[in-house]
């Protein structure tokens, strides 16, 4: 750490939720080249307020300053339940619900400064005896310290660089011919079935957007029944982020009936393709594909530069994307006996779940499991 850093670590929700703290973050977010949407104060607050009601999490929000440049990295200590052997995780705020966790940077940071920042975090946070965790996982990072043990996550993030083409027709013309023909064919078939309308909820339409949300979440749940959704989180971001202009919520209607939806974000000329869903009974029309074409056309109208498909290299994303980025992570485990025992226990539980599923869990008493594991933990601390 050759630079002279000033590091402050904020560990109380009352502190990180104060208006003065939010104002400080908003000033950092004014740097468009370094800021992604997920650490916007509105989304951070919505996630934290939601998860505090059903997870035991504590803030470890880090602000580091050197040579006029400020880094903001919000972490949380997550004390997991008995099904995860009470493991204490140190993870980025928003984990695992947000795709990106890069620190927000206020000012121009060189590669050497980024490396120095991560060395600071390693020494002052990950090796800090007052921050007790069993495992730390810093993940979802585009920018990392290459020589400090970081590794590629192996998952790419496809995106479409819209600046390569003057307008949507030019972009559409760059796609594979067979893919274009299929979209046009499906659009024609859907139009023959009824009147098609694409609607984007405006910042002043929070009440209407909230009314449309249950049908969207139900369709998403039917498509991905095992996908965890923090209860109340999406309602919060509609109420708080739509009016801020960072939430983008749209639906495609057929004869005034919503058949397809997308909930995502738009920030600093970047669109985030976050949560799509459609009614399965209309699947023969490829509503998701048609909805995506509407979203991209809308992105061009609004001057979006990057259409980000986020994590995952699903085949349908490759049809639209013309570039991709990669993510990195850094993990470290505690050497304390109690932490090592909890990590061993959770690995055993994961293996049992993998082999036998969740069948055995209803027969295990929550109370007895918590009692036994709590006693075990105390013995090994």
Coordinates of C-alpha atoms in Angstrom, one line a residue:
X1 CA 0.0 0.0 0.0
X2 CA 2.3 2.8 -1.2
X3 CA -0.6 5.3 -1.3
X4 CA -1.7 7.1 1.9
X5 CA -5.2 6.0 2.4
X6 CA -7.9 7.3 4.8
X7 CA -10.4 4.4 5.5
X8 CA -13.6 4.6 7.4
X9 CA -15.8 1.6 8.1
X10 CA -19.4 2.1 9.0
X11 CA -21.1 -0.6 11.0
X12 CA -24.5 0.7 12.1
X13 CA -27.6 0.8 9.9
X14 CA -28.6 4.1 11.5
X15 CA -25.4 5.6 10.2
X16 CA -25.5 4.3 6.7
X17 CA -29.2 5.2 6.4
X18 CA -28.7 8.8 7.4
X19 CA -29.5 11.5 4.8
X20 CA -25.9 12.9 5.1
X21 CA -24.4 9.5 4.2
X22 CA -26.8 9.2 1.2
X23 CA -25.8 12.6 0.0
X24 CA -22.2 11.6 0.1
X25 CA -22.9 8.5 -2.0
X26 CA -25.0 10.5 -4.6
X27 CA -22.0 12.7 -5.2
X28 CA -19.8 9.7 -5.9
X29 CA -22.4 8.3 -8.3
X30 CA -22.0 11.5 -10.4
X31 CA -19.0 9.8 -12.0
X32 CA -20.6 8.0 -14.9
X33 CA -17.6 6.0 -16.1
X34 CA -17.2 4.1 -12.8
X35 CA -20.7 3.8 -11.4
X36 CA -23.1 0.9 -11.9
X37 CA -26.7 1.0 -10.9
X38 CA -26.7 -1.6 -8.1
X39 CA -24.9 0.5 -5.5
X40 CA -27.2 3.5 -6.2
X41 CA -28.4 4.6 -2.7
X42 CA -32.0 4.0 -3.6
X43 CA -31.4 0.3 -4.6
X44 CA -29.0 -0.3 -1.7
X45 CA -31.5 1.1 0.8
X46 CA -34.4 -0.9 -0.7
X47 CA -32.3 -4.1 -0.6
X48 CA -31.1 -3.5 3.0
X49 CA -34.5 -2.5 4.3
X50 CA -36.0 -5.7 2.8
X51 CA -33.4 -8.2 3.8
X52 CA -33.0 -6.9 7.4
X53 CA -36.5 -8.3 8.0
X54 CA -35.6 -11.9 7.0
X55 CA -31.8 -12.1 7.2
X56 CA -29.4 -11.4 10.0
X57 CA -27.1 -8.8 8.3
X58 CA -24.9 -6.1 9.6
X59 CA -23.3 -3.3 7.5
X60 CA -19.6 -3.1 6.9
X61 CA -19.6 -0.1 4.5
X62 CA -16.1 1.0 3.5
X63 CA -15.1 4.4 2.3
X64 CA -11.5 4.9 1.3
X65 CA -9.9 8.1 0.1
X66 CA -6.4 8.8 -1.4
X67 CA -5.1 11.6 -3.7
X68 CA -8.6 13.1 -4.2
X69 CA -10.1 9.8 -5.3
X70 CA -12.8 8.1 -3.2
X71 CA -13.8 4.4 -3.2
X72 CA -17.1 3.1 -1.8
X73 CA -17.5 -0.6 -1.1
X74 CA -20.6 -1.7 0.8
X75 CA -20.2 -5.1 2.5
X76 CA -22.4 -6.9 4.9
X77 CA -21.9 -9.6 7.5
X78 CA -24.5 -12.2 6.9
X79 CA -25.2 -14.6 9.8
X80 CA -26.9 -17.5 8.1
X81 CA -29.5 -19.9 9.5
X82 CA -29.2 -23.5 10.7
X83 CA -29.7 -24.8 7.2
X84 CA -26.4 -23.2 6.4
X85 CA -24.7 -24.2 9.7
X86 CA -24.8 -20.6 11.0
X87 CA -21.9 -19.7 8.7
X88 CA -20.9 -16.0 9.0
X89 CA -20.3 -14.6 5.5
X90 CA -18.8 -11.3 4.6
X91 CA -20.2 -10.4 1.2
X92 CA -21.0 -7.4 -0.9
X93 CA -24.3 -5.7 -0.1
X94 CA -26.9 -6.9 -2.6
X95 CA -25.5 -10.5 -2.6
X96 CA -26.9 -12.6 -4.2
X97 CA -29.6 -10.5 -5.7
X98 CA -27.4 -8.0 -7.5
X99 CA -25.2 -8.9 -10.5
X100 CA -22.4 -6.4 -10.1
X101 CA -20.5 -5.4 -6.9
X102 CA -17.7 -3.2 -8.2
X103 CA -16.8 -0.4 -5.7
X104 CA -18.1 3.0 -6.7
X105 CA -15.2 5.3 -7.5
X106 CA -15.4 9.1 -7.3
X107 CA -12.5 10.5 -9.5
X108 CA -10.1 9.0 -11.9
X109 CA -8.4 5.9 -10.5
X110 CA -5.4 4.3 -12.2
X111 CA -4.8 0.5 -12.3
X112 CA -2.2 1.0 -9.6
X113 CA -4.7 2.8 -7.4
X114 CA -7.3 0.0 -7.8
X115 CA -4.7 -2.6 -6.9
X116 CA -3.7 -0.5 -3.9
X117 CA -7.4 -0.2 -2.8
X118 CA -7.9 -4.0 -2.8
X119 CA -4.7 -4.4 -0.8
X120 CA -6.1 -2.0 1.7
X121 CA -9.3 -4.0 1.9
X122 CA -7.4 -7.2 2.4
X123 CA -5.3 -5.8 5.2
X124 CA -7.7 -3.5 7.0
X125 CA -11.0 -5.4 6.5
X126 CA -10.3 -9.1 5.7
X127 CA -7.5 -9.3 8.3
X128 CA -9.3 -7.1 10.8
X129 CA -9.8 -9.2 14.0
X130 CA -12.8 -7.0 14.9
X131 CA -14.7 -8.1 11.7
X132 CA -15.4 -11.8 12.5
X133 CA -16.5 -14.0 9.6
X134 CA -16.1 -17.6 8.6
X135 CA -15.8 -16.8 4.9
X136 CA -15.4 -13.6 2.9
X137 CA -16.5 -13.6 -0.7
X138 CA -15.9 -10.5 -2.8
X139 CA -17.6 -11.4 -6.1
X140 CA -19.2 -9.8 -9.2
X141 CA -16.2 -7.5 -9.8
X142 CA -15.0 -6.3 -13.2
X143 CA -12.0 -4.6 -11.7
X144 CA -9.7 -6.6 -9.4
X145 CA -6.1 -6.9 -8.3
X146 CA -4.7 -9.5 -10.7
X147 CA -1.7 -10.4 -8.5
X148 CA -3.6 -10.8 -5.2
X149 CA -5.3 -14.1 -5.6
X150 CA -8.4 -13.0 -7.5
X151 CA -9.9 -15.5 -9.9
X152 CA -12.2 -15.4 -12.9
X153 CA -15.7 -16.5 -12.0
X154 CA -16.1 -18.3 -15.3
X155 CA -19.4 -16.6 -16.1
X156 CA -19.5 -13.9 -18.8
X157 CA -21.8 -11.0 -19.0
X158 CA -23.0 -10.4 -22.6
X159 CA -24.0 -6.9 -23.7
X160 CA -24.9 -5.0 -26.8
X161 CA -22.8 -1.9 -27.6
X162 CA -25.5 0.2 -29.2
X163 CA -23.0 3.0 -30.2
X164 CA -21.7 0.7 -33.0
X165 CA -24.9 1.5 -35.0
X166 CA -26.6 4.8 -35.7
X167 CA -30.1 3.6 -34.9
X168 CA -32.3 0.6 -34.1
X169 CA -32.9 -0.4 -37.8
X170 CA -29.1 -0.4 -38.3
X171 CA -28.6 -2.5 -35.1
X172 CA -31.4 -4.9 -36.1
X173 CA -29.8 -5.3 -39.5
X174 CA -26.6 -6.4 -37.9
X175 CA -28.2 -9.5 -36.4
X176 CA -28.2 -12.9 -38.1
X177 CA -30.6 -13.0 -41.0
X178 CA -32.5 -16.1 -39.8
X179 CA -32.9 -14.5 -36.3
X180 CA -34.3 -11.3 -37.8
X181 CA -36.7 -13.2 -40.0
X182 CA -38.0 -15.2 -37.0
X183 CA -38.6 -12.0 -35.0
X184 CA -40.5 -10.4 -37.9
X185 CA -42.5 -13.6 -38.4
X186 CA -43.5 -13.8 -34.7
X187 CA -44.4 -10.1 -34.5
X188 CA -46.7 -10.6 -37.5
X189 CA -48.3 -13.7 -35.9
X190 CA -48.8 -11.9 -32.6
X191 CA -50.3 -8.9 -34.4
X192 CA -52.7 -11.2 -36.2
X193 CA -53.9 -12.6 -32.8
X194 CA -54.8 -9.1 -31.6
X195 CA -53.7 -5.5 -30.9
X196 CA -50.1 -5.4 -29.6
X197 CA -49.0 -2.6 -27.4
X198 CA -45.6 -1.9 -25.7
X199 CA -45.9 0.1 -22.5
X200 CA -43.2 1.6 -20.3
X201 CA -44.3 2.9 -16.9
X202 CA -43.2 6.5 -16.4
X203 CA -41.6 7.9 -13.2
X204 CA -45.0 9.3 -12.1
X205 CA -46.9 6.1 -12.5
X206 CA -45.8 4.2 -9.4
X207 CA -49.4 3.3 -8.4
X208 CA -50.1 1.8 -11.8
X209 CA -46.8 0.0 -11.8
X210 CA -47.5 -1.5 -8.4
X211 CA -50.9 -2.7 -9.7
X212 CA -49.1 -4.5 -12.6
X213 CA -46.4 -6.0 -10.4
X214 CA -48.3 -9.1 -8.9
X215 CA -49.1 -10.5 -12.4
X216 CA -45.4 -10.1 -13.4
X217 CA -44.1 -11.7 -10.2
X218 CA -46.5 -14.6 -10.6
X219 CA -45.4 -15.3 -14.2
X220 CA -41.8 -15.1 -13.1
X221 CA -42.4 -17.5 -10.2
X222 CA -44.1 -20.0 -12.5
X223 CA -41.1 -19.9 -14.9
X224 CA -38.5 -20.0 -12.2
X225 CA -40.1 -21.6 -9.2
X226 CA -36.8 -22.0 -7.3
X227 CA -35.5 -18.5 -7.8
X228 CA -35.4 -16.8 -4.4
X229 CA -37.1 -13.4 -4.3
X230 CA -36.8 -11.3 -1.1
X231 CA -40.3 -10.7 0.0
X232 CA -41.3 -7.1 -0.6
X233 CA -38.1 -6.1 -2.4
X234 CA -39.7 -5.5 -5.9
X235 CA -42.5 -3.5 -4.3
X236 CA -39.9 -1.3 -2.6
X237 CA -37.9 -0.6 -5.8
X238 CA -41.1 0.2 -7.7
X239 CA -42.1 2.7 -5.0
X240 CA -38.7 4.2 -4.6
X241 CA -36.7 3.7 -7.8
X242 CA -39.3 4.4 -10.5
X243 CA -39.7 8.0 -9.4
X244 CA -35.9 8.4 -9.3
X245 CA -35.8 7.4 -13.0
X246 CA -33.5 4.4 -12.5
X247 CA -36.1 1.7 -12.6
X248 CA -37.4 0.6 -16.0
X249 CA -40.6 -1.4 -15.8
X250 CA -42.4 -2.4 -19.0
X251 CA -45.2 -4.7 -20.2
X252 CA -46.3 -5.9 -23.6
X253 CA -50.1 -6.2 -24.0
X254 CA -52.2 -8.2 -26.4
X255 CA -55.7 -6.7 -26.7
X256 CA -55.0 -4.8 -23.4
X257 CA -54.0 -8.0 -21.6
X258 CA -50.4 -8.0 -20.3
X259 CA -48.6 -11.1 -21.7
X260 CA -45.0 -10.1 -21.2
X261 CA -43.0 -8.0 -18.7
X262 CA -39.5 -6.8 -17.9
X263 CA -38.2 -5.2 -14.8
X264 CA -34.8 -3.7 -15.1
X265 CA -32.8 -0.5 -14.7
X266 CA -31.5 2.4 -16.7
X267 CA -28.6 4.5 -15.4
X268 CA -25.8 6.5 -16.9
X269 CA -26.8 5.5 -20.5
X270 CA -26.6 1.8 -19.6
X271 CA -29.7 -0.4 -19.6
X272 CA -29.7 -3.5 -17.3
X273 CA -31.8 -6.5 -18.5
X274 CA -32.7 -7.8 -15.1
X275 CA -36.0 -9.7 -14.8
X276 CA -38.1 -10.8 -17.8
X277 CA -41.3 -12.9 -17.6
X278 CA -44.2 -13.9 -19.9
X279 CA -47.3 -15.9 -19.8
X280 CA -46.5 -19.5 -20.8
X281 CA -49.7 -19.9 -22.8
X282 CA -48.4 -17.3 -25.3
X283 CA -45.0 -18.9 -25.6
X284 CA -45.7 -20.0 -29.2
X285 CA -45.4 -16.3 -30.2
X286 CA -42.0 -15.9 -28.6
X287 CA -43.2 -12.9 -26.5
X288 CA -39.9 -12.6 -24.7
X289 CA -38.1 -12.2 -28.0
X290 CA -40.5 -9.6 -29.2
X291 CA -40.4 -7.7 -25.9
X292 CA -36.6 -7.6 -26.1
X293 CA -36.8 -6.0 -29.6
X294 CA -39.2 -3.3 -28.1
X295 CA -36.7 -2.7 -25.3
X296 CA -33.8 -2.3 -27.6
X297 CA -35.8 0.1 -29.9
X298 CA -36.8 2.1 -26.8
X299 CA -33.1 2.1 -25.7
X300 CA -32.1 3.8 -29.0
X301 CA -34.8 6.4 -28.6
X302 CA -33.6 7.3 -25.1
X303 CA -29.9 7.5 -26.0
X304 CA -28.7 4.3 -24.2
X305 CA -25.2 3.4 -25.1
X306 CA -24.9 -0.1 -23.6
X307 CA -27.7 -2.8 -23.3
X308 CA -26.3 -5.1 -20.5
X309 CA -27.7 -8.6 -20.3
X310 CA -25.9 -9.1 -17.0
X311 CA -24.8 -12.5 -15.7
X312 CA -25.2 -15.7 -17.7
X313 CA -24.3 -16.6 -21.3
X314 CA -27.7 -18.1 -22.3
X315 CA -28.1 -18.7 -26.0
X316 CA -30.8 -16.1 -26.5
X317 CA -28.5 -13.4 -25.2
X318 CA -25.8 -14.3 -27.7
X319 CA -28.3 -13.6 -30.5
X320 CA -28.5 -9.9 -29.4
X321 CA -25.1 -9.2 -27.9
X322 CA -22.0 -8.0 -29.7
X323 CA -19.6 -8.0 -26.8
X324 CA -19.1 -9.4 -23.4
X325 CA -17.3 -8.8 -20.1
X326 CA -16.0 -11.1 -17.4
X327 CA -16.3 -11.1 -13.6
X328 CA -13.8 -11.9 -10.9
X329 CA -14.0 -12.8 -7.2
X330 CA -11.7 -13.1 -4.2
X331 CA -12.4 -15.6 -1.3
X332 CA -10.8 -16.1 2.0
X333 CA -11.7 -18.4 4.9
X334 CA -11.3 -18.0 8.6
X335 CA -8.6 -20.0 10.4
X336 CA -10.5 -20.0 13.7
X337 CA -11.7 -23.5 14.8
X338 CA -15.3 -22.4 15.1
X339 CA -15.3 -20.9 11.6
X340 CA -13.7 -24.0 10.1
X341 CA -16.2 -26.2 11.8
X342 CA -19.2 -24.2 10.5
X343 CA -17.8 -24.3 7.0
X344 CA -17.2 -28.1 7.2
X345 CA -20.8 -28.5 8.5
X346 CA -22.3 -26.4 5.7
X347 CA -20.3 -28.4 3.1
X348 CA -21.8 -31.6 4.6
X349 CA -25.3 -30.1 4.4
X350 CA -24.8 -29.1 0.8
X351 CA -23.7 -32.5 -0.1
X352 CA -26.7 -34.1 1.6
X353 CA -29.1 -31.7 -0.2
X354 CA -27.3 -32.4 -3.5
X355 CA -27.8 -36.2 -3.1
X356 CA -31.2 -36.3 -1.4
X357 CA -32.8 -33.0 -2.1
X358 CA -34.9 -31.2 0.5
X359 CA -36.9 -34.4 1.5
X360 CA -35.1 -34.9 4.8
X361 CA -35.4 -31.3 6.0
X362 CA -39.1 -31.3 7.1
X363 CA -38.2 -34.1 9.6
X364 CA -35.5 -32.1 11.3
X365 CA -36.6 -29.9 14.2
X366 CA -35.5 -26.3 13.7
X367 CA -35.3 -25.8 17.5
X368 CA -33.2 -28.8 18.1
X369 CA -30.9 -28.0 15.2
X370 CA -30.4 -24.5 16.3
X371 CA -29.7 -25.6 19.9
X372 CA -27.2 -28.2 19.0
X373 CA -25.3 -26.1 16.5
X374 CA -25.3 -23.1 18.8
X375 CA -23.7 -25.2 21.6
X376 CA -21.2 -26.6 19.1
X377 CA -20.3 -23.1 18.0
X378 CA -19.8 -21.9 21.5
X379 CA -17.5 -24.8 22.3
X380 CA -15.3 -24.0 19.3
X381 CA -15.1 -20.2 19.4

